[in-house]
CSV table of C-alpha atoms and ligand atoms in Angstrom, one decimal:
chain,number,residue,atom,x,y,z
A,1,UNK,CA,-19.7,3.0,-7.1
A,2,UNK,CA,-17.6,6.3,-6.2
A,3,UNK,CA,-16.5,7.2,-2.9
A,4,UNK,CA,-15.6,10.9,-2.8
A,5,UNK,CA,-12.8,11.4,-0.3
A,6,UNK,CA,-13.2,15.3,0.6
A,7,UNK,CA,-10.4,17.7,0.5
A,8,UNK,CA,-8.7,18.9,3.9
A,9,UNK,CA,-6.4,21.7,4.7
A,10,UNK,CA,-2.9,19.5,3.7
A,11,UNK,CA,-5.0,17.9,0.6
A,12,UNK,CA,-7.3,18.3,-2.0
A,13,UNK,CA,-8.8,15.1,-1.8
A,14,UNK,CA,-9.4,12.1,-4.2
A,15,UNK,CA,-11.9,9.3,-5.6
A,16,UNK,CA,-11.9,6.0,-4.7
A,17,UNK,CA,-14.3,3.7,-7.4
A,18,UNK,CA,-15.5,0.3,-7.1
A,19,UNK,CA,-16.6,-2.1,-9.6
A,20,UNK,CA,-16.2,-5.3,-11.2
A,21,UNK,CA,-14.1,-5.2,-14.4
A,22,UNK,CA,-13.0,-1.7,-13.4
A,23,UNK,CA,-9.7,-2.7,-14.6
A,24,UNK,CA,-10.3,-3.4,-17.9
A,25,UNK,CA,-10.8,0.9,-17.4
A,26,UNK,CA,-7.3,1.9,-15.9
A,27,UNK,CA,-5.7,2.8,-18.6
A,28,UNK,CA,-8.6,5.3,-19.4
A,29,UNK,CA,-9.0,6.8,-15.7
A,30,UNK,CA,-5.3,6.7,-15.5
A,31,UNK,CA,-4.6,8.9,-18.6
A,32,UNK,CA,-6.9,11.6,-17.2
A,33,UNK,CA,-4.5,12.0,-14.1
A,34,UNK,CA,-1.3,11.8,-15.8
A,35,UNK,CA,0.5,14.0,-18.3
A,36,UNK,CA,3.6,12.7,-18.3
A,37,UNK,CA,5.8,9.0,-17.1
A,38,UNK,CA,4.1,6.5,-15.7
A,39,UNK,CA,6.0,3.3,-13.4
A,40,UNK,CA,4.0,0.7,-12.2
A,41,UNK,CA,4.8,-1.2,-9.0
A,42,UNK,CA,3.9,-4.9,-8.9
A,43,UNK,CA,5.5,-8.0,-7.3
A,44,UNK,CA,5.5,-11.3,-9.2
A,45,UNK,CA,2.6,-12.9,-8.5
A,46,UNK,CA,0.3,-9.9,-9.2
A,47,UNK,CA,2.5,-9.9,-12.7
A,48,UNK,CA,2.4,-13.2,-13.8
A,49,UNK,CA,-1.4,-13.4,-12.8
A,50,UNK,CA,-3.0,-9.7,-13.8
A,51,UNK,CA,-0.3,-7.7,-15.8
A,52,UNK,CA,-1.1,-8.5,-19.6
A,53,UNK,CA,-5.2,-7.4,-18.7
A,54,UNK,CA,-3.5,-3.8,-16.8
A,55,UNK,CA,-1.0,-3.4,-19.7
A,56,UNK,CA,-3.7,-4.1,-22.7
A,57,UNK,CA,-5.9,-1.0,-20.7
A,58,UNK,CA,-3.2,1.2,-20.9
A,59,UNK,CA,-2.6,0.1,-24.8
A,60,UNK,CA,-6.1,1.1,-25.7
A,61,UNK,CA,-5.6,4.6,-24.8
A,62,UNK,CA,-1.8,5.0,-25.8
A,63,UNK,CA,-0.6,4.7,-22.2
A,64,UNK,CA,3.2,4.0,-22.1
A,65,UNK,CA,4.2,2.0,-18.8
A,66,UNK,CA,7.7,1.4,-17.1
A,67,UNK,CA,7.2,-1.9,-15.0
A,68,UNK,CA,8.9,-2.3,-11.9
A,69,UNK,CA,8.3,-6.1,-10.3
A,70,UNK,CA,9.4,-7.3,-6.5
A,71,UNK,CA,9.5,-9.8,-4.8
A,72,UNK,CA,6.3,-11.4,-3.2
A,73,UNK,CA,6.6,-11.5,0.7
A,74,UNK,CA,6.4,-8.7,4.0
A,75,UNK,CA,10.3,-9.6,3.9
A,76,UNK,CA,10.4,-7.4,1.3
A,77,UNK,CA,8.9,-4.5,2.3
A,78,UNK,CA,11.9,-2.7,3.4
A,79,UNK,CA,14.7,-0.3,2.5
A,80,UNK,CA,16.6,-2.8,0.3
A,81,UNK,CA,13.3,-3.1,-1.9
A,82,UNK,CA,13.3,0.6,-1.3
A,83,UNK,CA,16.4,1.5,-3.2
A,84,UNK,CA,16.0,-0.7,-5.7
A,85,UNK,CA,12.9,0.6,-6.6
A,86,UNK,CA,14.3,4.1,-6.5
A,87,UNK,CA,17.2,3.1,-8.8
A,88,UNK,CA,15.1,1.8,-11.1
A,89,UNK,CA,12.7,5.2,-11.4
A,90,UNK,CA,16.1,6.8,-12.1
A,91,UNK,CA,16.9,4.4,-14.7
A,92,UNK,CA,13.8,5.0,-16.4
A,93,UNK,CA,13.9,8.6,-16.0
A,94,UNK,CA,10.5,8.8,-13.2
A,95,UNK,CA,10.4,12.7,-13.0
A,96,UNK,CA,9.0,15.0,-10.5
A,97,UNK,CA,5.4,14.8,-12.7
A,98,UNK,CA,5.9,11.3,-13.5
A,99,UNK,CA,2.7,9.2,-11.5
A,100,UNK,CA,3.3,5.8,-9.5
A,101,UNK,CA,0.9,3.3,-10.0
A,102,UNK,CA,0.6,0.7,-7.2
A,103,UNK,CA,-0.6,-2.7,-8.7
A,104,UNK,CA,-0.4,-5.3,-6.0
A,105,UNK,CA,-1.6,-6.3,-2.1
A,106,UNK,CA,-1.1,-4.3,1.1
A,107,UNK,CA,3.1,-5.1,0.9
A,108,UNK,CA,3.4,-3.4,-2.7
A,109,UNK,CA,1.2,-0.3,-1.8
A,110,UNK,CA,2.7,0.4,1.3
A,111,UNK,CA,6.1,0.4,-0.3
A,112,UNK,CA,4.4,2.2,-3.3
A,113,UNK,CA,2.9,4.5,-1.3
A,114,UNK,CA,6.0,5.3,0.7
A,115,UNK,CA,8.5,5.9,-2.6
A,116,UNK,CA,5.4,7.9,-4.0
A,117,UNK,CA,5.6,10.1,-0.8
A,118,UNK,CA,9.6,10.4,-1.0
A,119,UNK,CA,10.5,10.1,-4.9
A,120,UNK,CA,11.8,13.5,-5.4
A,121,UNK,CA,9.9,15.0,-2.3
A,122,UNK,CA,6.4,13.4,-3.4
A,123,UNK,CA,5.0,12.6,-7.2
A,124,UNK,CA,1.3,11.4,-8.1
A,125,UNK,CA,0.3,8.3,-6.7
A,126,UNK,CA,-2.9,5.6,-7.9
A,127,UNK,CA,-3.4,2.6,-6.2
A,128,UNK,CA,-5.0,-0.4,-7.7
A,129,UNK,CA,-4.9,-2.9,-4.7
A,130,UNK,CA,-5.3,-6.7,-5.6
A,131,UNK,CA,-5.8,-7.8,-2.1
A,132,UNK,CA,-9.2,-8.3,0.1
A,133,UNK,CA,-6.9,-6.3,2.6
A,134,UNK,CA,-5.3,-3.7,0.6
A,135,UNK,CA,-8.9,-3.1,-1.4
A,136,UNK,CA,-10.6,-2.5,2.2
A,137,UNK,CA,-8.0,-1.5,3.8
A,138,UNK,CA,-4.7,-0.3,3.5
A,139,UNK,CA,-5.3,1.4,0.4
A,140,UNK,CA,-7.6,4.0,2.2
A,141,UNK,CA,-6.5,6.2,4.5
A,142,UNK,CA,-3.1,7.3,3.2
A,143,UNK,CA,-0.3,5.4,5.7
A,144,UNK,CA,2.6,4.0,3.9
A,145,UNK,CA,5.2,2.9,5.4
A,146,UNK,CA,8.6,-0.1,5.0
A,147,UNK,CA,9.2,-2.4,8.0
A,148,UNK,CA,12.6,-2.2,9.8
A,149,UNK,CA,14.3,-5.0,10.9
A,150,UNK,CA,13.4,-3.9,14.8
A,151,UNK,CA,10.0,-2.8,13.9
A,152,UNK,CA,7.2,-3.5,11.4
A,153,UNK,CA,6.2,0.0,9.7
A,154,UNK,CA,8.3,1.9,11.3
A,155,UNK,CA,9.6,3.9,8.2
A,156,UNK,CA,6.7,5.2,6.6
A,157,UNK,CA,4.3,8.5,6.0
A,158,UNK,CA,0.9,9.6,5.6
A,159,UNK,CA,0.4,10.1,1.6
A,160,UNK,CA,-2.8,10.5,-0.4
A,161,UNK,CA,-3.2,8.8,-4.0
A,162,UNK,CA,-5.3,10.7,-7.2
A,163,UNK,CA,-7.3,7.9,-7.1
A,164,UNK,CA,-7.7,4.5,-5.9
A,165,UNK,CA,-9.2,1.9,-8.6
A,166,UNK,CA,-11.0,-1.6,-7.1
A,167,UNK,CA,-12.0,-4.4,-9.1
A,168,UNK,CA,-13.4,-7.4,-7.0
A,169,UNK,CA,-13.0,-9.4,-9.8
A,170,UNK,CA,-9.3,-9.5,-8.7
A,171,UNK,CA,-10.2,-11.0,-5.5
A,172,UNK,CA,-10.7,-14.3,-7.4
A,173,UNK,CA,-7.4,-15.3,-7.6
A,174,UNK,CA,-6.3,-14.6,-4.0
A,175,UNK,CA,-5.2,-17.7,-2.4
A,176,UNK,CA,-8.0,-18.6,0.5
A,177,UNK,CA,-5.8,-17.8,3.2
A,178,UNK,CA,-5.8,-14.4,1.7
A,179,UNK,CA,-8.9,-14.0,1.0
A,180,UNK,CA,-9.9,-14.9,4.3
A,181,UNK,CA,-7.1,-12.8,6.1
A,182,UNK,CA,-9.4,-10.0,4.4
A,183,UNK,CA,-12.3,-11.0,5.9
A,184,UNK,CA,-11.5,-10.5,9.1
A,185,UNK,CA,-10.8,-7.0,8.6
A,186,UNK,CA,-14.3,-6.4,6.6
A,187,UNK,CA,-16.1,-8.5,10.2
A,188,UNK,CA,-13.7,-5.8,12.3
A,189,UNK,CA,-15.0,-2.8,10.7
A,190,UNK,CA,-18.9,-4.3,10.1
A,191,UNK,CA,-18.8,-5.0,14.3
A,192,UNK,CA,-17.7,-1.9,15.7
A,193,UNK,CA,-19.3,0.2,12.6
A,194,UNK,CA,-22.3,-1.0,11.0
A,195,UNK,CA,-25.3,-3.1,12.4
A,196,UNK,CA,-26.4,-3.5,8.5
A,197,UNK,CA,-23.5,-4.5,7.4
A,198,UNK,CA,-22.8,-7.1,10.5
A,199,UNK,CA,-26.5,-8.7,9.5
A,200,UNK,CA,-25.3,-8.8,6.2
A,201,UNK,CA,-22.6,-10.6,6.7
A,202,UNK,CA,-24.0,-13.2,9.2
A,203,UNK,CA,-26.5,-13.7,6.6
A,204,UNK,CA,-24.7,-13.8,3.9
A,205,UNK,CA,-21.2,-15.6,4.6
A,206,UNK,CA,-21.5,-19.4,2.8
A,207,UNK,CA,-21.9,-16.8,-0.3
A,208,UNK,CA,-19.1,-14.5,1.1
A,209,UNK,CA,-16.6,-17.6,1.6
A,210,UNK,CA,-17.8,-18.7,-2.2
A,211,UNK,CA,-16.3,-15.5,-3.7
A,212,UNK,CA,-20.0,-15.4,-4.8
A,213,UNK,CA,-18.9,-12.2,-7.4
A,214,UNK,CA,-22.3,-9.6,-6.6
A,215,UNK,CA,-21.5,-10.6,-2.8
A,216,UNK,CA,-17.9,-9.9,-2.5
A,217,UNK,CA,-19.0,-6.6,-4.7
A,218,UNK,CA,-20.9,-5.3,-2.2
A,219,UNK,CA,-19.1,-6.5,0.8
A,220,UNK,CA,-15.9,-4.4,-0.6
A,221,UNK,CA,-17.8,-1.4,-1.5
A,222,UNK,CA,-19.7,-1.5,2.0
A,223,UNK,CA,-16.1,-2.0,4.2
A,224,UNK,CA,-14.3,0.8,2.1
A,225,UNK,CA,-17.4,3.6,2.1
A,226,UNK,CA,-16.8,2.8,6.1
A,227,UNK,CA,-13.4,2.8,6.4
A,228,UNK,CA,-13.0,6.2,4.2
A,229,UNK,CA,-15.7,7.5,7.0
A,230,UNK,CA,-13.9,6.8,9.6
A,231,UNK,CA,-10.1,8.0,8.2
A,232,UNK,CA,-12.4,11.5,6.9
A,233,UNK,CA,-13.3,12.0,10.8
A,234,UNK,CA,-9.5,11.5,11.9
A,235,UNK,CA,-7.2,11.3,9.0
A,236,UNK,CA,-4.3,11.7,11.6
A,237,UNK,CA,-5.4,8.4,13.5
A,238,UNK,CA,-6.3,10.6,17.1
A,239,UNK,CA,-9.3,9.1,18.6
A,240,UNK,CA,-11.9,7.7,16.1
A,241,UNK,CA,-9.3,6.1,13.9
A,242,UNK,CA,-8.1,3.7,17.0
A,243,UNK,CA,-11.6,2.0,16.9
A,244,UNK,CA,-9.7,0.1,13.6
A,245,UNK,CA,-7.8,-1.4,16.1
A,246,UNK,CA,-10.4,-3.9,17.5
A,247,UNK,CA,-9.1,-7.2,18.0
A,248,UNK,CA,-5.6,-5.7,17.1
A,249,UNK,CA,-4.0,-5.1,20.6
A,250,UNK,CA,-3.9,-9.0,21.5
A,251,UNK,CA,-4.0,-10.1,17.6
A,252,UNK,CA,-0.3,-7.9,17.2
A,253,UNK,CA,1.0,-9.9,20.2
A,254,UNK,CA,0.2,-12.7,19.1
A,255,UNK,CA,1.5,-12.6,16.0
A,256,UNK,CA,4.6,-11.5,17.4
A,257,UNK,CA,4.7,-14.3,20.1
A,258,UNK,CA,3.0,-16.9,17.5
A,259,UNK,CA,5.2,-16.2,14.5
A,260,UNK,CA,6.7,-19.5,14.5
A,261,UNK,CA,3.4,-20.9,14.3
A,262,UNK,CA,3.6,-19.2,11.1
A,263,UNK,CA,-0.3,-17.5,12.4
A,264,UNK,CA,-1.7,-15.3,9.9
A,265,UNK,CA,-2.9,-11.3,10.5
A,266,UNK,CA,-6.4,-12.2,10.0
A,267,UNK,CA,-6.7,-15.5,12.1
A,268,UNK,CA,-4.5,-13.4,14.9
A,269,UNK,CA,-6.9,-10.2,14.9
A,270,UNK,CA,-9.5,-13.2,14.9
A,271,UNK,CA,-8.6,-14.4,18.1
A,272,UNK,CA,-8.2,-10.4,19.7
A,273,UNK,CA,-11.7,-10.0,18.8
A,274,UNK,CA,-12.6,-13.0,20.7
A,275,UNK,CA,-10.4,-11.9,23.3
A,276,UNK,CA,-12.0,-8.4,23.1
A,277,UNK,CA,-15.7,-10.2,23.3
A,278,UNK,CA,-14.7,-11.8,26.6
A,279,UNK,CA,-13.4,-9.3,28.3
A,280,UNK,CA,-16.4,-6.8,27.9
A,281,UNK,CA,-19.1,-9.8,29.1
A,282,UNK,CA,-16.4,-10.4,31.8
A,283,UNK,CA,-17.1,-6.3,32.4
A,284,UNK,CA,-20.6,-7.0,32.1
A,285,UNK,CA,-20.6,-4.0,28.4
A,286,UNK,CA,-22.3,-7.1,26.6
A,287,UNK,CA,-24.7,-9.7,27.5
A,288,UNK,CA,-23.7,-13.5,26.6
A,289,UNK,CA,-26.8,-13.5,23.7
A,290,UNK,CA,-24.9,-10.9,21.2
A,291,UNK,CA,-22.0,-12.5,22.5
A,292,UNK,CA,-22.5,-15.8,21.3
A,293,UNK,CA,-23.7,-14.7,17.9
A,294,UNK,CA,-20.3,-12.6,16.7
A,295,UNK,CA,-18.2,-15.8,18.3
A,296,UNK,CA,-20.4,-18.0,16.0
A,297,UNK,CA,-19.5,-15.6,13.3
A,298,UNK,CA,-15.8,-15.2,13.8
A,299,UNK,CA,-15.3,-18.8,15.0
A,300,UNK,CA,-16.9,-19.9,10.9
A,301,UNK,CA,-13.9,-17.9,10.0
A,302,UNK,CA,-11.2,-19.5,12.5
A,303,UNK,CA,-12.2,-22.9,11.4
A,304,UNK,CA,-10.3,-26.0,12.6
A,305,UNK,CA,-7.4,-23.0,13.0
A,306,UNK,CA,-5.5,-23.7,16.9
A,307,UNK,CA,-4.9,-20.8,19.1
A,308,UNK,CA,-1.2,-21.2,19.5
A,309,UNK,CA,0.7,-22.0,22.7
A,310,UNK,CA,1.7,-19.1,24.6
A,311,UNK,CA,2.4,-17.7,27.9
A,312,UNK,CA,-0.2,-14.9,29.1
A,313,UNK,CA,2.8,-13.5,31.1
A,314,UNK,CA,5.1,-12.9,27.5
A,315,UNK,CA,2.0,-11.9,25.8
A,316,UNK,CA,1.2,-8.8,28.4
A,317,UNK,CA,4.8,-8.1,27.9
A,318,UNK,CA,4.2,-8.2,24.3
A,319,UNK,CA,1.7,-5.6,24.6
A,320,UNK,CA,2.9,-3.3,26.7
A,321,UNK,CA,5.7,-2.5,24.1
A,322,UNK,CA,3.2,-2.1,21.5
A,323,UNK,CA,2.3,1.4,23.8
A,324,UNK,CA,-0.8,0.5,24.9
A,325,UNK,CA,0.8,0.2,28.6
A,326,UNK,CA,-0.7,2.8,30.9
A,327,UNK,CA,-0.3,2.4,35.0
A,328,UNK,CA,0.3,-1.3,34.3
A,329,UNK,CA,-3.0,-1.2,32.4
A,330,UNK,CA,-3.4,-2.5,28.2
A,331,UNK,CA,-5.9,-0.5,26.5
A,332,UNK,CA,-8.0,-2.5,24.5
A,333,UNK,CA,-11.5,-1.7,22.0
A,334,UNK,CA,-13.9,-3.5,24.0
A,335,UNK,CA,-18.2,-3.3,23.0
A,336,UNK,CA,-21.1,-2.3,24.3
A,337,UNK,CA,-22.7,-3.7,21.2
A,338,UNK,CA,-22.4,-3.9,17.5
A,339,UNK,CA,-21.3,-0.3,16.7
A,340,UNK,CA,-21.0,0.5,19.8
A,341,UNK,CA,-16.9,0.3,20.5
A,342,UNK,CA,-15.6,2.1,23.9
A,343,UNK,CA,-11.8,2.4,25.0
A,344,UNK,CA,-10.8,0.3,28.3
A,345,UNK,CA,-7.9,0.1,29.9
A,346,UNK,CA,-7.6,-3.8,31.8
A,347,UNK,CA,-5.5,-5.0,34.2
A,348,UNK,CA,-2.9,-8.1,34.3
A,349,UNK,CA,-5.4,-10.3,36.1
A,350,UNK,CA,-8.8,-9.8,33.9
A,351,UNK,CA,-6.5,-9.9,30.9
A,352,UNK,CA,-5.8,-13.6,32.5
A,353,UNK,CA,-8.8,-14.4,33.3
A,354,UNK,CA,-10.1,-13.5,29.7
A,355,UNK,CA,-7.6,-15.4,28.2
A,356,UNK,CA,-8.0,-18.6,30.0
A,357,UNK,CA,-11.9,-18.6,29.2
A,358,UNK,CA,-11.5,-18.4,25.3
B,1,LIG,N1,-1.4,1.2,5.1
B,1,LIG,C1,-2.4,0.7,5.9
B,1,LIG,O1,-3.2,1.4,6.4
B,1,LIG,C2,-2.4,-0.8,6.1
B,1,LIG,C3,-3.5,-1.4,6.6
B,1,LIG,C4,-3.5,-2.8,6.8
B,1,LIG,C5,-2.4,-3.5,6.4
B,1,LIG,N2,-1.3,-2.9,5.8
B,1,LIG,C6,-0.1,-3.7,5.4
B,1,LIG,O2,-0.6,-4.5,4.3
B,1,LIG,C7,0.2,-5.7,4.3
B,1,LIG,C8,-0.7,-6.9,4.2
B,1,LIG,O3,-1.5,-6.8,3.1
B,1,LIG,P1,-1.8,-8.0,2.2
B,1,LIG,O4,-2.4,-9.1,3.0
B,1,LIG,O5,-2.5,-7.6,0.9
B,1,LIG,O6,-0.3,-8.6,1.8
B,1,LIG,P2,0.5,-8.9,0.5
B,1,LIG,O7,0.6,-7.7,-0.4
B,1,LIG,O8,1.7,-9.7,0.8
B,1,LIG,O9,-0.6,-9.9,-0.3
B,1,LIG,C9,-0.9,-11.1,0.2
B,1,LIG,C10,-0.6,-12.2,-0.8
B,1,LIG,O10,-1.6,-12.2,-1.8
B,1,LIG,C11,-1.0,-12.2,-3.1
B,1,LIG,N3,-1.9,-11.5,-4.0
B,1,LIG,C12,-2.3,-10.2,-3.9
B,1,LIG,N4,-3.3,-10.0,-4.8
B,1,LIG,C13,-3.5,-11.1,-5.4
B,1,LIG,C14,-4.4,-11.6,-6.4
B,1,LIG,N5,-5.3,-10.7,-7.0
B,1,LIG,N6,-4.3,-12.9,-6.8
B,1,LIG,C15,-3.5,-13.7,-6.3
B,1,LIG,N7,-2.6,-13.4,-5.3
B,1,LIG,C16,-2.6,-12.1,-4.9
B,1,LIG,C17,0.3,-11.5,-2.8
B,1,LIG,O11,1.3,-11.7,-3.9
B,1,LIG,C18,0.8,-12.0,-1.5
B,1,LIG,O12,1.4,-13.3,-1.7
B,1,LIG,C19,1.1,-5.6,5.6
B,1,LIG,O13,2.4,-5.2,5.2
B,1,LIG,C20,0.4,-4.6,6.4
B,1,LIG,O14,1.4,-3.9,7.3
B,1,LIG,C21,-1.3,-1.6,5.7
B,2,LIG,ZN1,-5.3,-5.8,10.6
């Protein structure tokens, strides 16, 4: 399938394509775009696992690459990577209409993304994500951005590709915590988006934690053709865009707070979402029967997974620096429903309250 992402006034838009075995195509879709060098970003894993099947693409159509490998880890995504990448482009002579190719999770096109945006004041940029996260989401939308050592994505821009290339049958290899980091972020967007795809899910998920290949096919084109429809609406991330952020505002903090637990991104937006579900039956948005049946959904995906030990009191302090702090008040994405997300701010005490009866 191909998702048309329309032109705006700052860009001229771009394609995103889904389908299985796509990548044995790259070379082919990428020689269309480009004219002239072509580096592609990796990190080692991503190499040692998918490079040879990218690089024989690129062979069949007389593609010459310069391969650039990192590191694998978020401790990598910052300005030390950064410059090393950049003095390797120079090395190899990357040009101002020379075209980055991302080939990795959400780590390597972030960091792709951002040296795509800055390289020379901006050169041509593709994304082939590898990830359940970066194929749903962080390859849409156009943030990149490095971490600093005081923040998490606080370097960054927003920067379009040409074209973004997903092959679920990439997914296969992702470790399982991976993988099911991902699928908290494809529940996220089915909840506050898409009644179909919510059903679809609950329905579907033994086959959906199998990696069953037609399943996670349609689950990835479903959660990007939603996510592109939402970033088209507010590319800027002003009002519609925040709805993304379900289950994030506790889920952030508690990473943060929980990092020595080693929690992961997905299990941590996870418990915000359950979080989130509380506090709008503790509101009275949401009666207890829907209730129950997303807990049952997200709770398959928690598993045997603790919540870890924290203090409410650090937590809310925790938040408030993530400026969501109004009047002593945390906005959070509460619902009404599936698809039905509204904006609330809550108060110290409910936020308590909620948090004792998860
Ligand atoms: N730009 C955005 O809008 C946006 C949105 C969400 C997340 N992000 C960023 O994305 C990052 C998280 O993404 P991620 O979870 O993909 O992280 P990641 O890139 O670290 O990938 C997770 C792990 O999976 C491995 N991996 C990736 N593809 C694989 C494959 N096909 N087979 C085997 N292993 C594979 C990686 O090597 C890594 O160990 C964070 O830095 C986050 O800030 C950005
Ligand atoms: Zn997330």
């Amino acid at each position: 399938m191909k998702i048309k992402v329309a032109a705006t006034t700052v860009d001229k838009g771009y394609t995103i394509q889904i389908k299985r075995g796509l990548l044995s195509e790259a070379g082919k879709i990428i020689k269309r775009i480009t004219h002239d060098r072509i580096a592609v970003l990796t990190n080692k894993t991503v190499h040692e696992l998918w490079y040879r099947d990218l690089h024989k693409s690129f062979k069949q159509v007389g593609l010459k690459e310069n391969v650039i490998v990192i590191p694998d880890g978020e401790q990598y995504k910052n300005n030390r990577t950064y410059n090393r990448i950049i003095s390797e482009m120079l090395d190899y002579g990357i040009n101002r209409h020379s075209t980055l190719v991302t080939f990795g999770g959400g780590v390597t096109g972030d960091i792709g993304g951002f040296i795509a945006a800055t390289y020379m004041r901006g050169i041509k940029l593709i994304h082939i994500p590898t990830s359940l996260i970066a194929q749903i989401d962080s390859s849409i939308g156009g943030k990149a951005a490095i971490d600093h050592p005081r923040a998490k994505n606080i370097i960054g821009a927003f920067y379009n590709p040409e074209y973004v290339l997903i092959d679920p049958n990439l997914l296969m290899t992702l470790p399982r915590r991976e993988y099911i980091n991902g699928l908290f972020e494809a529940v996220k967007i089915a909840i506050v988006r898409d009644k179909k795809l919510y059903k679809y899910i609950c329905v579907n998920i033994d086959k959906i934690l199998d990696r069953n290949a037609r399943t996670v096919e349609y689950l990835v084109t479903e959660c990007a053709r939603l996510k592109t429809e939402i970033i088209q609406k507010d590319p800027f991330e002003k009002k519609l865009r925040m709805i993304l952020n379900f289950g994030h505002t506790f889920g952030h903090a508690l990473e943060t707070a929980g990092r020595y637990n080693n929690i992961s991104h997905g299990i941590a937006v996870g418990w915000g979402m359950l979080l989130a579900l509380q506090l709008s039956y503790h509101y009275k948005y949401i009666d207890l029967e829907k209730c129950r049946e997303i807990i049952d959904l997200i709770g398959k995906l928690i598993g045997r997974n603790k919540m870890p030990k924290i203090s409410p009191e650090n937590i809310w302090i925790t938040m408030g620096h993530d400026k969501k702090v109004k009047n002593n008040k945390v906005r959070f994405i509460l619902l009404e429903g599936i698809a039905r997300p509204i904006i609330r701010e809550i108060d110290k005490n409910s936020f308590k309250k909620a948090l004792r009866d998860l």
